[in-house]
Coordinates of C-alpha atoms and ligand atoms in Angstrom, one line a residue:
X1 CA 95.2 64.6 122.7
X2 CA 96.6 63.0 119.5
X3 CA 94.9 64.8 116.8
X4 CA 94.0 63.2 113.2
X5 CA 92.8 65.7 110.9
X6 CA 92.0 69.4 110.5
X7 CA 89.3 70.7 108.4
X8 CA 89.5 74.2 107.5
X9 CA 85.7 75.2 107.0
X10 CA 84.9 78.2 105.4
X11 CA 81.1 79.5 105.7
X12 CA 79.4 82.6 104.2
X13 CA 77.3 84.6 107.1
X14 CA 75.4 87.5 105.9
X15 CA 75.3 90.4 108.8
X16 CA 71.6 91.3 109.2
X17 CA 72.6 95.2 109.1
X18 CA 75.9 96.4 107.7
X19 CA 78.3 97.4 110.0
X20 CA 80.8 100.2 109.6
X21 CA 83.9 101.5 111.8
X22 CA 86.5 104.1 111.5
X23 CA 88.2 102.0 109.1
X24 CA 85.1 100.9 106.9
X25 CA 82.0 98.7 106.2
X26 CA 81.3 95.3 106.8
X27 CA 78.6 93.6 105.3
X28 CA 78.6 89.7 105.6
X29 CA 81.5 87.6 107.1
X30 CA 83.7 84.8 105.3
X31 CA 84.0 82.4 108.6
X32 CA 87.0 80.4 108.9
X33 CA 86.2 77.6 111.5
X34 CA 88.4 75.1 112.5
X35 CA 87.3 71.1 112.9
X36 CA 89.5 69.1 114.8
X37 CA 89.2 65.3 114.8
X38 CA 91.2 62.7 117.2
X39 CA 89.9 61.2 120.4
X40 CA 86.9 63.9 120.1
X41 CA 86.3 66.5 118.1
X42 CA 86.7 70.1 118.3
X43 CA 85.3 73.5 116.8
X44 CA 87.1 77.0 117.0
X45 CA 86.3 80.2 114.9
X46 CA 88.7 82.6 113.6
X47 CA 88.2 86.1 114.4
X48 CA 90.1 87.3 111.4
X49 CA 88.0 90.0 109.3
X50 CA 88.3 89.3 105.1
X51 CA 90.8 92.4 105.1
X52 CA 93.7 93.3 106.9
X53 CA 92.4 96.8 108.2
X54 CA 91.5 95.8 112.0
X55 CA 95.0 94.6 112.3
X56 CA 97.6 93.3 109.9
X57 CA 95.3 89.3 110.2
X58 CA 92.8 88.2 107.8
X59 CA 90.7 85.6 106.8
X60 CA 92.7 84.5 104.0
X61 CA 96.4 84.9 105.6
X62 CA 94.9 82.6 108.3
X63 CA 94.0 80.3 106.4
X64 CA 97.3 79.9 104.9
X65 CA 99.5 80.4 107.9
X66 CA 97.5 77.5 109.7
X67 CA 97.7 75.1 106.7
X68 CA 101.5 76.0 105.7
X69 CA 102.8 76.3 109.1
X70 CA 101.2 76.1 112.4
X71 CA 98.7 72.5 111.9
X72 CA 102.0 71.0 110.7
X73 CA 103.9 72.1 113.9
X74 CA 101.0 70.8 115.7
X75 CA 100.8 67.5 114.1
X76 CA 104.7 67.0 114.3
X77 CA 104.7 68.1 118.4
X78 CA 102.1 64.5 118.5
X79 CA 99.9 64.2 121.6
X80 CA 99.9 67.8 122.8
X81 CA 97.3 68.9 125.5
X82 CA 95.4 72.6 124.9
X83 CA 97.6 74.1 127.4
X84 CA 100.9 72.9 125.1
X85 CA 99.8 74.5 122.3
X86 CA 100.9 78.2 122.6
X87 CA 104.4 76.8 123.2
X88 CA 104.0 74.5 120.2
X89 CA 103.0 77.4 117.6
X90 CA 105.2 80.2 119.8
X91 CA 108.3 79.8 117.1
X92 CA 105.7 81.6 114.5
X93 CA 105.7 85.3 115.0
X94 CA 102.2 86.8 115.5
X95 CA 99.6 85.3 113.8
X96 CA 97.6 85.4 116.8
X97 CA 94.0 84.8 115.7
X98 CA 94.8 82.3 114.0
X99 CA 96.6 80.5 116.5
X100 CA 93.7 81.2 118.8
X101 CA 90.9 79.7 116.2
X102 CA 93.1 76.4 116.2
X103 CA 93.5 76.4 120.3
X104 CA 90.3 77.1 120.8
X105 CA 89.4 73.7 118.7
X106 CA 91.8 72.2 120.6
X107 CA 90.6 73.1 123.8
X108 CA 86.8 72.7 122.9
X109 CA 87.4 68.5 121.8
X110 CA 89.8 67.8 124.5
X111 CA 87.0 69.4 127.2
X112 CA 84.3 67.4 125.5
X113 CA 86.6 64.0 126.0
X114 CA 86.9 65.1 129.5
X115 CA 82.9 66.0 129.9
X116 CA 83.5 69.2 131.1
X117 CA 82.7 72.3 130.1
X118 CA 84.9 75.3 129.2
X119 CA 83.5 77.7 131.6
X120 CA 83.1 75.9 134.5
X121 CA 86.7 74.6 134.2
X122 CA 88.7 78.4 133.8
X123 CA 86.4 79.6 137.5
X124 CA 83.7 80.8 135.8
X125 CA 81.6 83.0 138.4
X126 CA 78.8 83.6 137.1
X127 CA 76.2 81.4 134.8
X128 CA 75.1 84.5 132.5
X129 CA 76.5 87.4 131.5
X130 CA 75.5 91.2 131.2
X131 CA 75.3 91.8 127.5
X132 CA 76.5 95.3 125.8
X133 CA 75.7 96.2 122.0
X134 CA 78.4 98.0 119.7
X135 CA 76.7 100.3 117.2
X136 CA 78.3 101.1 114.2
X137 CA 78.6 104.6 112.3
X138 CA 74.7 104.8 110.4
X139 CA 74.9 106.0 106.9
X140 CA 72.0 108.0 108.0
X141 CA 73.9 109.7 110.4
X142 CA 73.0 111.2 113.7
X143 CA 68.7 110.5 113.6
X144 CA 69.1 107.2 112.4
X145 CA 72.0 106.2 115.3
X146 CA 69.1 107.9 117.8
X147 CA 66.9 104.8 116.0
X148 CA 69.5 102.4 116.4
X149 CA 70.1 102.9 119.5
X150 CA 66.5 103.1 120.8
X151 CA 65.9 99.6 119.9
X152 CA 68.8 98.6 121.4
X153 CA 67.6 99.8 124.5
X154 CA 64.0 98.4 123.7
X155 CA 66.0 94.9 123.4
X156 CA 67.5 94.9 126.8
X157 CA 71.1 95.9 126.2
X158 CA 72.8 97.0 129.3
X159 CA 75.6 98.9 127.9
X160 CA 76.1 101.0 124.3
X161 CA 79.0 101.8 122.9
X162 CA 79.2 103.6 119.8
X163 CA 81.5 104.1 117.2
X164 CA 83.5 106.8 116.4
X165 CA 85.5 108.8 113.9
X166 CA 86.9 112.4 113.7
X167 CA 83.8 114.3 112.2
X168 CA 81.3 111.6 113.9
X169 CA 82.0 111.9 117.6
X170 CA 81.0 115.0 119.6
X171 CA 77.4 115.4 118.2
X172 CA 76.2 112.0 118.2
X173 CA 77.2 111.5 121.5
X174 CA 75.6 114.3 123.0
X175 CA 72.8 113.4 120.8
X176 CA 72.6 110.0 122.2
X177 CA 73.2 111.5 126.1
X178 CA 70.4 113.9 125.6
X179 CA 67.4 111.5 124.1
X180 CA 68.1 108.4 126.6
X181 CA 69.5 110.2 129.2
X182 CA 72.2 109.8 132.2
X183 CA 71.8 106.4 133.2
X184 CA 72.5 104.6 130.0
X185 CA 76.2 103.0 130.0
X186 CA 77.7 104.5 127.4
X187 CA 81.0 103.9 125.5
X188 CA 83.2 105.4 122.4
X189 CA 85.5 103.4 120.0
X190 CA 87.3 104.7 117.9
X191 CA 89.5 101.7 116.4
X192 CA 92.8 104.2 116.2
X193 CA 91.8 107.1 114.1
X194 CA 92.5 109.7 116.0
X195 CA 95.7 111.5 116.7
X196 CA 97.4 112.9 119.9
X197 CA 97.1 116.0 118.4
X198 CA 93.4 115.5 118.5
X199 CA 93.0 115.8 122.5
X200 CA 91.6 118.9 122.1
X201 CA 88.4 117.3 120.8
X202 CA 88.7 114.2 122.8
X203 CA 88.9 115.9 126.4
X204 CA 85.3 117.1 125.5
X205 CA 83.8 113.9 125.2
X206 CA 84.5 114.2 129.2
X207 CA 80.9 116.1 129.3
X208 CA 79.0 112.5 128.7
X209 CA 80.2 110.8 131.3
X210 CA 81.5 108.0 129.2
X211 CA 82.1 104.5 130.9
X212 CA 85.5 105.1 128.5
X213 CA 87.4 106.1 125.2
X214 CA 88.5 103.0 123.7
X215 CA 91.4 102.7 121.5
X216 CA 91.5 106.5 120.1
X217 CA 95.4 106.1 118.7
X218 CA 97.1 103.3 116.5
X219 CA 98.2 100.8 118.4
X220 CA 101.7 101.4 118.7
X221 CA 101.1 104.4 120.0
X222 CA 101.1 103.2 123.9
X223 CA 102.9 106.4 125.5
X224 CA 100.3 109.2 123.5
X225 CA 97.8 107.1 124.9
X226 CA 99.5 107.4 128.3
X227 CA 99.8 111.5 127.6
X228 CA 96.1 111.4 126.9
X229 CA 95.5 109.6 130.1
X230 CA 96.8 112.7 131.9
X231 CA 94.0 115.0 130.5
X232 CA 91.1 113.5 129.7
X233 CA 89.0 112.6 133.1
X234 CA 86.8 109.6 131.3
X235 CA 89.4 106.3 131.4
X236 CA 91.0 105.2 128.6
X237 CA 90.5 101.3 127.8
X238 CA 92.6 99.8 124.9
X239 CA 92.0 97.0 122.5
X240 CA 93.8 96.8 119.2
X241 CA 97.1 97.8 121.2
X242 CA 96.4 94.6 123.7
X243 CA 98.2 92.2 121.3
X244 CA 99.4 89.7 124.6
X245 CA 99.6 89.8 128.3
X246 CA 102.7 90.7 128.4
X247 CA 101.4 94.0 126.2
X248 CA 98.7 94.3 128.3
X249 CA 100.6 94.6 131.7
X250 CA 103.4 97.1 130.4
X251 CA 100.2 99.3 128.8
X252 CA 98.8 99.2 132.3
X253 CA 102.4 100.5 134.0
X254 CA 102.8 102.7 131.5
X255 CA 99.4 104.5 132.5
X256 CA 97.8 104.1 128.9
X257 CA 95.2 101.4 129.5
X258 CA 92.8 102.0 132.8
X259 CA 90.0 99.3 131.4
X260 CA 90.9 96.5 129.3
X261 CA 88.8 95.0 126.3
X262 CA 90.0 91.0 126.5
X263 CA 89.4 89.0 123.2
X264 CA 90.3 85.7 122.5
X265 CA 92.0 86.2 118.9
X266 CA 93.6 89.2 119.3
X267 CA 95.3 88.0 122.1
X268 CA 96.2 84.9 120.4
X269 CA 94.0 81.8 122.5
X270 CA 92.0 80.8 125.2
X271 CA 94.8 80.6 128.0
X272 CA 96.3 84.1 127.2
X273 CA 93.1 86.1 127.1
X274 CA 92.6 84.1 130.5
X275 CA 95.9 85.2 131.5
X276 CA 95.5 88.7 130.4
X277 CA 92.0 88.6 132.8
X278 CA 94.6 87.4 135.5
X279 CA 96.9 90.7 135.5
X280 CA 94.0 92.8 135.2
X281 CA 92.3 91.4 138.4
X282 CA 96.0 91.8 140.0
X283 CA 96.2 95.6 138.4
X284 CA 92.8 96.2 140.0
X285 CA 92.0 96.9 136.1
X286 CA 87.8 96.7 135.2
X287 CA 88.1 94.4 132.0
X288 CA 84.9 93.2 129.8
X289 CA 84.9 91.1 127.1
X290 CA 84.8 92.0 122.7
X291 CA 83.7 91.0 120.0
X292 CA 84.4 90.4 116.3
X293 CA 81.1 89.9 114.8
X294 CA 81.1 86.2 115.8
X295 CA 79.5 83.2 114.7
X296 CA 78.1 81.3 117.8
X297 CA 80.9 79.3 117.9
X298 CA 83.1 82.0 119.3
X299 CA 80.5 83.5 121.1
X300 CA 80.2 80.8 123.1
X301 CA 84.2 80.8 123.9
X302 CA 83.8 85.1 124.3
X303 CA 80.7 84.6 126.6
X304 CA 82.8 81.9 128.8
X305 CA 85.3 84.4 129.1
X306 CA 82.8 86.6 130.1
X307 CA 82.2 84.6 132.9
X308 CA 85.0 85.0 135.0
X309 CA 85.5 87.1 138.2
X310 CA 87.7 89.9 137.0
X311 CA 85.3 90.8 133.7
X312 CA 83.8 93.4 135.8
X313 CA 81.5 95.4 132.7
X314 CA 79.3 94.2 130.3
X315 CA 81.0 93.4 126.8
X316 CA 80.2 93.6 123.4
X317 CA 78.9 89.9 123.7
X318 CA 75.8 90.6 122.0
X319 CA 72.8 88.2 121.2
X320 CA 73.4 85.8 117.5
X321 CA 70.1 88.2 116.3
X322 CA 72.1 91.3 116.1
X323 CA 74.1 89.4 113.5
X324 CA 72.6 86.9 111.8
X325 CA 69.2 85.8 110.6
X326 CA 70.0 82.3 111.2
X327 CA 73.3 81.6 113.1
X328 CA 75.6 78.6 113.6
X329 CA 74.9 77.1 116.2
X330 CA 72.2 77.3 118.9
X331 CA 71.7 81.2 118.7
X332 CA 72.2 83.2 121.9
X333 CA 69.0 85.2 123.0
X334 CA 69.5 88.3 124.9
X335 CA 66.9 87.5 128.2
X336 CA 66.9 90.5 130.9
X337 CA 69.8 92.3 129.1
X338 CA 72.2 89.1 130.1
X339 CA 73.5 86.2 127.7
X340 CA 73.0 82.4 129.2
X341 CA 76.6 80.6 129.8
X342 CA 76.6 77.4 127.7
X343 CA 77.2 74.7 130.4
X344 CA 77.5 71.7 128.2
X345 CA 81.2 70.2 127.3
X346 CA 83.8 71.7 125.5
X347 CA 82.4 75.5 124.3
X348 CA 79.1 74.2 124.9
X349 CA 77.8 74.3 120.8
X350 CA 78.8 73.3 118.0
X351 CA 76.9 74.0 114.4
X352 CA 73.9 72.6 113.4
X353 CA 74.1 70.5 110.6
X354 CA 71.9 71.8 108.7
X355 CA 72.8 75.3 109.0
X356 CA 76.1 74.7 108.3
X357 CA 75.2 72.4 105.3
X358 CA 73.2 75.5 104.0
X359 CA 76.3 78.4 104.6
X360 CA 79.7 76.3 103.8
X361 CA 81.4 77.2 101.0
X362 CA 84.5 75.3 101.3
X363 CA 86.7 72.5 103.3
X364 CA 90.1 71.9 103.3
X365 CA 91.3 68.7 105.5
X366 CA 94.8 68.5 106.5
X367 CA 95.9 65.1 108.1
X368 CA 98.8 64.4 110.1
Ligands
SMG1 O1 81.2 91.5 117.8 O2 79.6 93.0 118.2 C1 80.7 92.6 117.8 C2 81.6 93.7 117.2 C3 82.2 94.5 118.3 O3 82.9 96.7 117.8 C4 83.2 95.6 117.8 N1 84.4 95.1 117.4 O4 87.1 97.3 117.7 O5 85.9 96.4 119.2 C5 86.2 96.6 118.0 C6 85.4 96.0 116.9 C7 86.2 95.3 115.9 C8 85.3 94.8 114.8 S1 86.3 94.4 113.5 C9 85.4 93.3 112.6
MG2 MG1 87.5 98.1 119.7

């Protein structure tokens, strides 16, 4: 598809509770959406955070990467078709969530040309998905998590995971195990703040028969992750070290990554996190689908992801409510613990004009 212009959006989204990791709080999200305009038009969301703490991407570096450097490759490579545009934004280093916002918008207006929708056309399996929740460290600590959690269980989830950090691990988990019991699904993540010389403390979090540990150690730090592996009986699932498929496979051989959290930015696109599902399904690896506090716009791309054969555990796709008052698009609704798949073209949404006439607080339009 020849494409004619790029808008760089920019929309202010409140989060409807503050939401705070080992490497701090997050209270509302400065979106960077992507427009693309040509024989149809496109929408993709940038999963960058406003500070460079999840990895070394944010909103603003995005931003300028894509208008200084990647939409000019993409409007001096002409007609290029989603599947050409990895190799056409591949002589930038990293950068992956950005390059995955403007794929994504890419994909979503050539798939809507086409009539066909973005699910349906990667093998989808399965026309709604499980739906976990990822609960954040409370301020209140342990008896407010207890509340948290409660009414995440009241709402349907299917799975929990909660956050951890050294100091905030052992006793809310055992907290959480002994008010709800056995049969919740129950995760940690600890977004790399923990150390190898921490396994003392992380081996007991094999009492609460965790569904797995996810990402205790930076995310260079592939072969402690692999020396964990051999003590700790709950598996060991990676996310922030998963920068490609590539990544993903050698983590795997290595012995350092026995589930696998697939998301779309991270990963840099579409096509590689669909890629990355494809060695985990040959590496007999159980993968499930994350988030990053998404408008609907990428939830709609995550929960299509979602959808496919080898995302074998519920993911942190929750429902737009656990966000946002009001959300982009169409909001997902949690029904039965599972998300709907959008069937329509493209991703399926798009934002509602009104909404997004109410939350955008800038545009920047770049034409080839
Ligand atoms: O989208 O519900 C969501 C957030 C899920 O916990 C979540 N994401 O490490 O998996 C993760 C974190 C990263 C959030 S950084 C903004
Ligand atoms: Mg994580």
């Amino acid at each position: 598809m020849r494409i004619e212009t790029v808008e760089l959006v920019r929309v202010a989204m409140p989060l409807v509770v503050p939401f705070r990791t080992s490497f701090g709080v997050q209270r509302s999200r400065d979106v960077l959406l992507l427009h693309v305009t040509g024989e149809d038009e496109g929408w993709g969301e940038c999963t960058t955070p406003d500070a460079p703490i999840y990895s070394s991407e944010y909103t603003e570096g995005a931003a300028a990467v894509l208008r200084d450097h990647l939409v000019p490759r993409l409007f001096a490579a002409g007609d290029v078709a989603a599947t050409e545009v990895g190799s056409a934004l591949a002589p930038v280093r990293g950068h992956r969530m950005a390059k995955a916002a403007l794929e994504l918008a890419i994909l979503d207006a050539e798939l809507r040309a086409a009539g066909r929708g973005l699910a349906a056309s990667f093998g989808a399996v399965r026309d709604r998905v499980p739906a976990g929740v990822s609960v954040g460290i409370p301020e209140g600590g342990v008896p407010e998590l207890l509340e948290v959690v409660a009414g995440h269980l009241d709402e349907g989830y299917l799975r929990v995971k909660l956050k951890i950090e050294p100091g905030f691990d052992l006793e809310p988990v055992a907290a959480v195990r002994e008010r709800f019991g056995e049969s919740v699904a129950l995760s940690v993540d600890a977004n790399t703040a923990y150390r190898l010389d921490d396994a003392p403390t992380l081996v007991q979090l094999d009492a609460f028969e965790l569904a797995y540990v996810e990402q205790p150690f930076p995310a260079d730090h592939l072969m402690d992750h692999a020396r964990l592996a051999d003590v700790l009986a709950t598996p060991i699932c990676l996310d922030e070290s998963l920068s490609s498929p590539t990544a993903t496979a050698d983590a795997v051989t290595a012995g350092a990554c026995e589930v696998a959290n697939l998301k779309i930015g991270r990963l840099g696109g579409f096509l590689p996190a669909v890629a990355t599902h494809d060695i985990c399904v040959e590496r007999g690896v159980p993968a499930w689908v994350g988030g990053m506090l998404e408008t609907g716009i990428g939830r709609a791309a995550n929960v299509a992801l979602a959808a496919l054969a080898g995302v074998t555990l519920p993911g942190d796709t929750s429902a737009s409510a656990r966000y946002w008052r009001v959300d982009l698009t169409e909001p997902f609704a949690l029904v039965d613990g599972h998300l709907e798949v959008p069937a329509g073209p493209g991703v399926g949404v798009a934002p509602l004009e009104d909404v997004l006439a109410e939350v955008e607080t800038g545009r920047e339009v770049l034409r080839a």
